[in-house]
Amino acid sequence: YLAGAAGSACLAVAGAAALAGQPVALRVTGLLGPGTTGPAADPLSGLFLLIAFGAAVPISLALVSWAPGPRGPRRRGLAAAYALALGAVAVVLTATDAFTLLFAWESVTLAFYLLAGFRRERPRRPASALITLVFGRVSGVCLLAGLLLLASHAHSLALTSLAHVPPGALRSAAEVLLLLGFVIKVGLVPFQVWL
C-alpha cells in the first residue's frame, strides 16, 4: 500500500504537469524500436490523473493502517488486486492506441472482479464478483466493437487518428458503443447494479 501511495503521488504530479501544459510521455525503447512513444498525458488526461491519483494517495495511506497485522484477518491477494486496479487505471488514462486502451480496460475489469470477490467465504461475495465480471465483459465488448469500427475506417489504432473518421452512420454507431461501454463501467443508471 505504501508503494501504491508513492506511485499514486507520482502519477498525480505527472497529471498536474500535463494539466499545466508540460509534455508528459514515456519513451519506450527495445522491442518497439528506438524512441517509440508509449503512454502519454495531455491536459485532459492530466486532469483525470490528478483527480484519480490525488484521491488514491490518501486511500493508499489509509490502507496501510488497515493492512493485516499478525493477528488481523487474512487479506491475502487484496494488495495485488488493488495494485492492479491502480496500474490499469493509469494505463487507461494515458493510452495512446486502441490496443493498449482495451488491454488496460480489461485489466480494470479483472481488478474489480478480484476486489469484489475478496473474502469469498462471506455470503453473496462470489455472486457479486460474478456480476461485476459480467458487466465488465459487456463493457469491454462495447468498447472493442466501437474501437474496431473506428480503427477499420481510420486504418490506424492510434487514438488520435480515430477522431478523423468522417461523420456518418459508422461513426455514430461507434460513438454509441463507446459511450455505452463507458456508462456500464462507471455504473451509471440503469447499469449501477454491479456497483
Tab-separated table of C-alpha atoms in Angstrom:
chain	number	residue	atom	x	y	z
A	1	TYR	CA	0.000	0.000	0.000
A	2	LEU	CA	2.942	2.329	0.595
A	3	ALA	CA	4.128	1.615	-2.941
A	4	GLY	CA	0.612	2.389	-4.162
A	5	ALA	CA	0.681	5.712	-2.297
A	6	ALA	CA	4.110	6.604	-3.727
A	7	GLY	CA	3.137	5.619	-7.268
A	8	SER	CA	-0.165	7.463	-6.968
A	9	ALA	CA	1.635	10.604	-5.797
A	10	CYS	CA	3.975	10.413	-8.805
A	11	LEU	CA	1.032	9.965	-11.184
A	12	ALA	CA	-0.856	12.854	-9.563
A	13	VAL	CA	2.211	15.090	-10.051
A	14	ALA	CA	2.511	13.941	-13.670
A	15	GLY	CA	-1.181	14.720	-14.134
A	16	ALA	CA	-0.701	18.198	-12.687
A	17	ALA	CA	2.242	18.764	-15.039
A	18	ALA	CA	0.171	17.661	-18.047
A	19	LEU	CA	-2.694	19.868	-16.909
A	20	ALA	CA	-0.254	22.789	-16.758
A	21	GLY	CA	0.729	22.109	-20.364
A	22	GLN	CA	4.024	20.300	-19.783
A	23	PRO	CA	4.603	17.365	-22.166
A	24	VAL	CA	4.300	14.078	-20.286
A	25	ALA	CA	5.219	10.980	-22.294
A	26	LEU	CA	7.115	7.762	-21.786
A	27	ARG	CA	9.648	6.910	-24.465
A	28	VAL	CA	9.900	3.156	-24.890
A	29	THR	CA	12.990	1.550	-26.384
A	30	GLY	CA	13.793	-2.039	-27.123
A	31	LEU	CA	11.348	-4.312	-28.900
A	32	LEU	CA	9.186	-1.433	-30.084
A	33	GLY	CA	12.106	0.383	-31.644
A	34	PRO	CA	14.078	3.430	-30.549
A	35	GLY	CA	12.071	6.388	-29.335
A	36	THR	CA	8.666	4.763	-29.698
A	37	THR	CA	6.070	6.791	-27.846
A	38	GLY	CA	4.360	4.925	-25.055
A	39	PRO	CA	1.788	6.229	-22.603
A	40	ALA	CA	1.289	9.981	-22.690
A	41	ALA	CA	-0.829	12.573	-20.932
A	42	ASP	CA	-2.415	15.655	-22.450
A	43	PRO	CA	-4.207	18.296	-20.340
A	44	LEU	CA	-7.488	16.336	-20.267
A	45	SER	CA	-5.909	13.029	-19.246
A	46	GLY	CA	-3.723	15.031	-16.844
A	47	LEU	CA	-6.869	16.301	-15.140
A	48	PHE	CA	-8.156	12.753	-14.723
A	49	LEU	CA	-4.758	11.545	-13.489
A	50	LEU	CA	-4.730	14.341	-10.921
A	51	ILE	CA	-8.265	13.544	-9.726
A	52	ALA	CA	-7.914	9.743	-9.671
A	53	PHE	CA	-4.470	9.512	-8.150
A	54	GLY	CA	-4.877	12.547	-5.919
A	55	ALA	CA	-7.675	10.522	-4.290
A	56	ALA	CA	-5.636	7.296	-4.388
A	57	VAL	CA	-2.837	8.740	-2.233
A	58	PRO	CA	-4.900	9.117	0.984
A	59	ILE	CA	-6.778	5.883	0.247
A	60	SER	CA	-3.477	4.006	-0.084
A	61	LEU	CA	-2.189	5.557	3.130
A	62	ALA	CA	-5.401	4.579	4.946
A	63	LEU	CA	-4.996	1.016	3.696
A	64	VAL	CA	-1.506	0.866	5.235
A	65	SER	CA	-3.012	1.084	8.723
A	66	TRP	CA	-5.768	-1.346	7.738
A	67	ALA	CA	-3.313	-3.929	6.372
A	68	PRO	CA	-3.274	-7.162	8.354
A	69	GLY	CA	-1.247	-7.418	11.479
A	70	PRO	CA	-0.050	-10.699	12.937
A	71	ARG	CA	-3.486	-11.348	14.500
A	72	GLY	CA	-5.618	-9.472	11.940
A	73	PRO	CA	-7.911	-11.010	9.319
A	74	ARG	CA	-6.331	-12.584	6.270
A	75	ARG	CA	-6.243	-10.166	3.379
A	76	ARG	CA	-4.065	-12.216	1.073
A	77	GLY	CA	-4.212	-11.022	-2.512
A	78	LEU	CA	-6.052	-7.801	-1.746
A	79	ALA	CA	-2.933	-5.647	-2.136
A	80	ALA	CA	-2.170	-7.239	-5.516
A	81	ALA	CA	-5.722	-6.617	-6.760
A	82	TYR	CA	-5.508	-3.035	-5.507
A	83	ALA	CA	-2.162	-2.510	-7.263
A	84	LEU	CA	-3.614	-3.980	-10.469
A	85	ALA	CA	-6.534	-1.547	-10.258
A	86	LEU	CA	-4.203	1.434	-9.786
A	87	GLY	CA	-1.917	0.395	-12.622
A	88	ALA	CA	-4.744	-0.403	-15.024
A	89	VAL	CA	-6.439	2.951	-14.400
A	90	ALA	CA	-3.139	4.735	-15.048
A	91	VAL	CA	-2.745	2.924	-18.367
A	92	VAL	CA	-6.377	3.617	-19.384
A	93	LEU	CA	-5.833	7.327	-18.770
A	94	THR	CA	-2.537	7.501	-20.679
A	95	ALA	CA	-3.093	5.038	-23.539
A	96	THR	CA	-2.226	6.354	-26.991
A	97	ASP	CA	-3.573	3.453	-29.037
A	98	ALA	CA	-6.730	1.344	-29.072
A	99	PHE	CA	-4.958	-1.921	-28.229
A	100	THR	CA	-3.364	-0.523	-25.072
A	101	LEU	CA	-6.624	1.118	-24.042
A	102	LEU	CA	-8.587	-2.106	-24.444
A	103	PHE	CA	-5.940	-4.186	-22.648
A	104	ALA	CA	-5.965	-1.787	-19.704
A	105	TRP	CA	-9.782	-1.660	-19.751
A	106	GLU	CA	-9.951	-5.425	-19.367
A	107	SER	CA	-7.296	-5.267	-16.634
A	108	VAL	CA	-9.577	-2.892	-14.711
A	109	THR	CA	-12.375	-5.468	-15.090
A	110	LEU	CA	-10.107	-8.188	-13.696
A	111	ALA	CA	-9.071	-5.969	-10.774
A	112	PHE	CA	-12.721	-5.132	-9.983
A	113	TYR	CA	-13.580	-8.849	-10.093
A	114	LEU	CA	-10.778	-9.688	-7.660
A	115	LEU	CA	-11.695	-6.816	-5.329
A	116	ALA	CA	-15.423	-7.645	-5.380
A	117	GLY	CA	-14.702	-11.325	-4.711
A	118	PHE	CA	-12.294	-10.717	-1.858
A	119	ARG	CA	-13.142	-12.842	1.217
A	120	ARG	CA	-15.229	-15.239	-0.852
A	121	GLU	CA	-16.324	-17.127	2.243
A	122	ARG	CA	-18.750	-14.316	3.046
A	123	PRO	CA	-22.310	-14.688	1.767
A	124	ARG	CA	-23.092	-13.141	-1.634
A	125	ARG	CA	-19.427	-12.273	-2.356
A	126	PRO	CA	-18.972	-14.850	-5.166
A	127	ALA	CA	-22.230	-13.734	-6.802
A	128	SER	CA	-21.205	-10.094	-6.518
A	129	ALA	CA	-17.858	-10.845	-8.123
A	130	LEU	CA	-19.572	-12.684	-10.980
A	131	ILE	CA	-21.984	-9.784	-11.594
A	132	THR	CA	-19.015	-7.409	-11.640
A	133	LEU	CA	-17.231	-9.628	-14.156
A	134	VAL	CA	-20.286	-9.906	-16.436
A	135	PHE	CA	-20.855	-6.155	-16.521
A	136	GLY	CA	-17.146	-5.610	-17.115
A	137	ARG	CA	-17.157	-8.043	-20.028
A	138	VAL	CA	-20.206	-6.374	-21.605
A	139	SER	CA	-18.470	-3.022	-21.204
A	140	GLY	CA	-15.329	-4.419	-22.834
A	141	VAL	CA	-17.274	-5.871	-25.768
A	142	CYS	CA	-18.942	-2.498	-26.404
A	143	LEU	CA	-15.577	-0.752	-26.250
A	144	LEU	CA	-13.967	-3.324	-28.551
A	145	ALA	CA	-16.761	-3.041	-31.131
A	146	GLY	CA	-16.675	0.758	-31.095
A	147	LEU	CA	-12.896	0.908	-31.379
A	148	LEU	CA	-12.855	-1.660	-34.192
A	149	LEU	CA	-15.435	0.314	-36.166
A	150	LEU	CA	-13.388	3.490	-35.863
A	151	ALA	CA	-9.998	1.819	-36.404
A	152	SER	CA	-11.183	-0.010	-39.531
A	153	HIS	CA	-12.249	3.274	-41.069
A	154	ALA	CA	-9.230	5.263	-39.823
A	155	HIS	CA	-6.789	2.488	-40.851
A	156	SER	CA	-4.891	3.045	-37.614
A	157	LEU	CA	-5.024	2.058	-33.954
A	158	ALA	CA	-3.717	5.436	-32.762
A	159	LEU	CA	-6.395	7.123	-30.678
A	160	THR	CA	-5.666	10.493	-32.300
A	161	SER	CA	-6.417	9.081	-35.753
A	162	LEU	CA	-9.846	7.841	-34.639
A	163	ALA	CA	-11.031	11.440	-34.316
A	164	HIS	CA	-10.563	11.902	-38.084
A	165	VAL	CA	-13.244	9.385	-39.068
A	166	PRO	CA	-15.806	11.403	-41.036
A	167	PRO	CA	-19.300	11.856	-39.606
A	168	GLY	CA	-21.863	9.307	-40.654
A	169	ALA	CA	-23.677	6.167	-39.563
A	170	LEU	CA	-20.465	4.243	-38.845
A	171	ARG	CA	-19.054	6.955	-36.606
A	172	SER	CA	-22.392	7.409	-34.826
A	173	ALA	CA	-22.675	3.671	-34.171
A	174	ALA	CA	-19.104	3.580	-32.853
A	175	GLU	CA	-19.732	6.559	-30.576
A	176	VAL	CA	-22.889	4.924	-29.169
A	177	LEU	CA	-20.959	1.705	-28.484
A	178	LEU	CA	-18.086	3.587	-26.824
A	179	LEU	CA	-20.472	5.653	-24.713
A	180	LEU	CA	-22.356	2.508	-23.682
A	181	GLY	CA	-19.079	0.815	-22.715
A	182	PHE	CA	-18.068	3.757	-20.529
A	183	VAL	CA	-21.548	4.117	-18.983
A	184	ILE	CA	-21.596	0.443	-17.990
A	185	LYS	CA	-18.082	0.559	-16.491
A	186	VAL	CA	-18.752	3.630	-14.341
A	187	GLY	CA	-22.112	2.231	-13.240
A	188	LEU	CA	-24.481	4.936	-14.431
A	189	VAL	CA	-28.236	4.224	-14.206
A	190	PRO	CA	-29.524	1.673	-15.223
A	191	PHE	CA	-26.168	-0.170	-15.047
A	192	GLN	CA	-25.442	0.665	-11.400
A	193	VAL	CA	-26.416	-2.815	-10.144
A	194	TRP	CA	-22.846	-4.143	-10.345
A	195	LEU	CA	-21.599	-1.411	-8.037
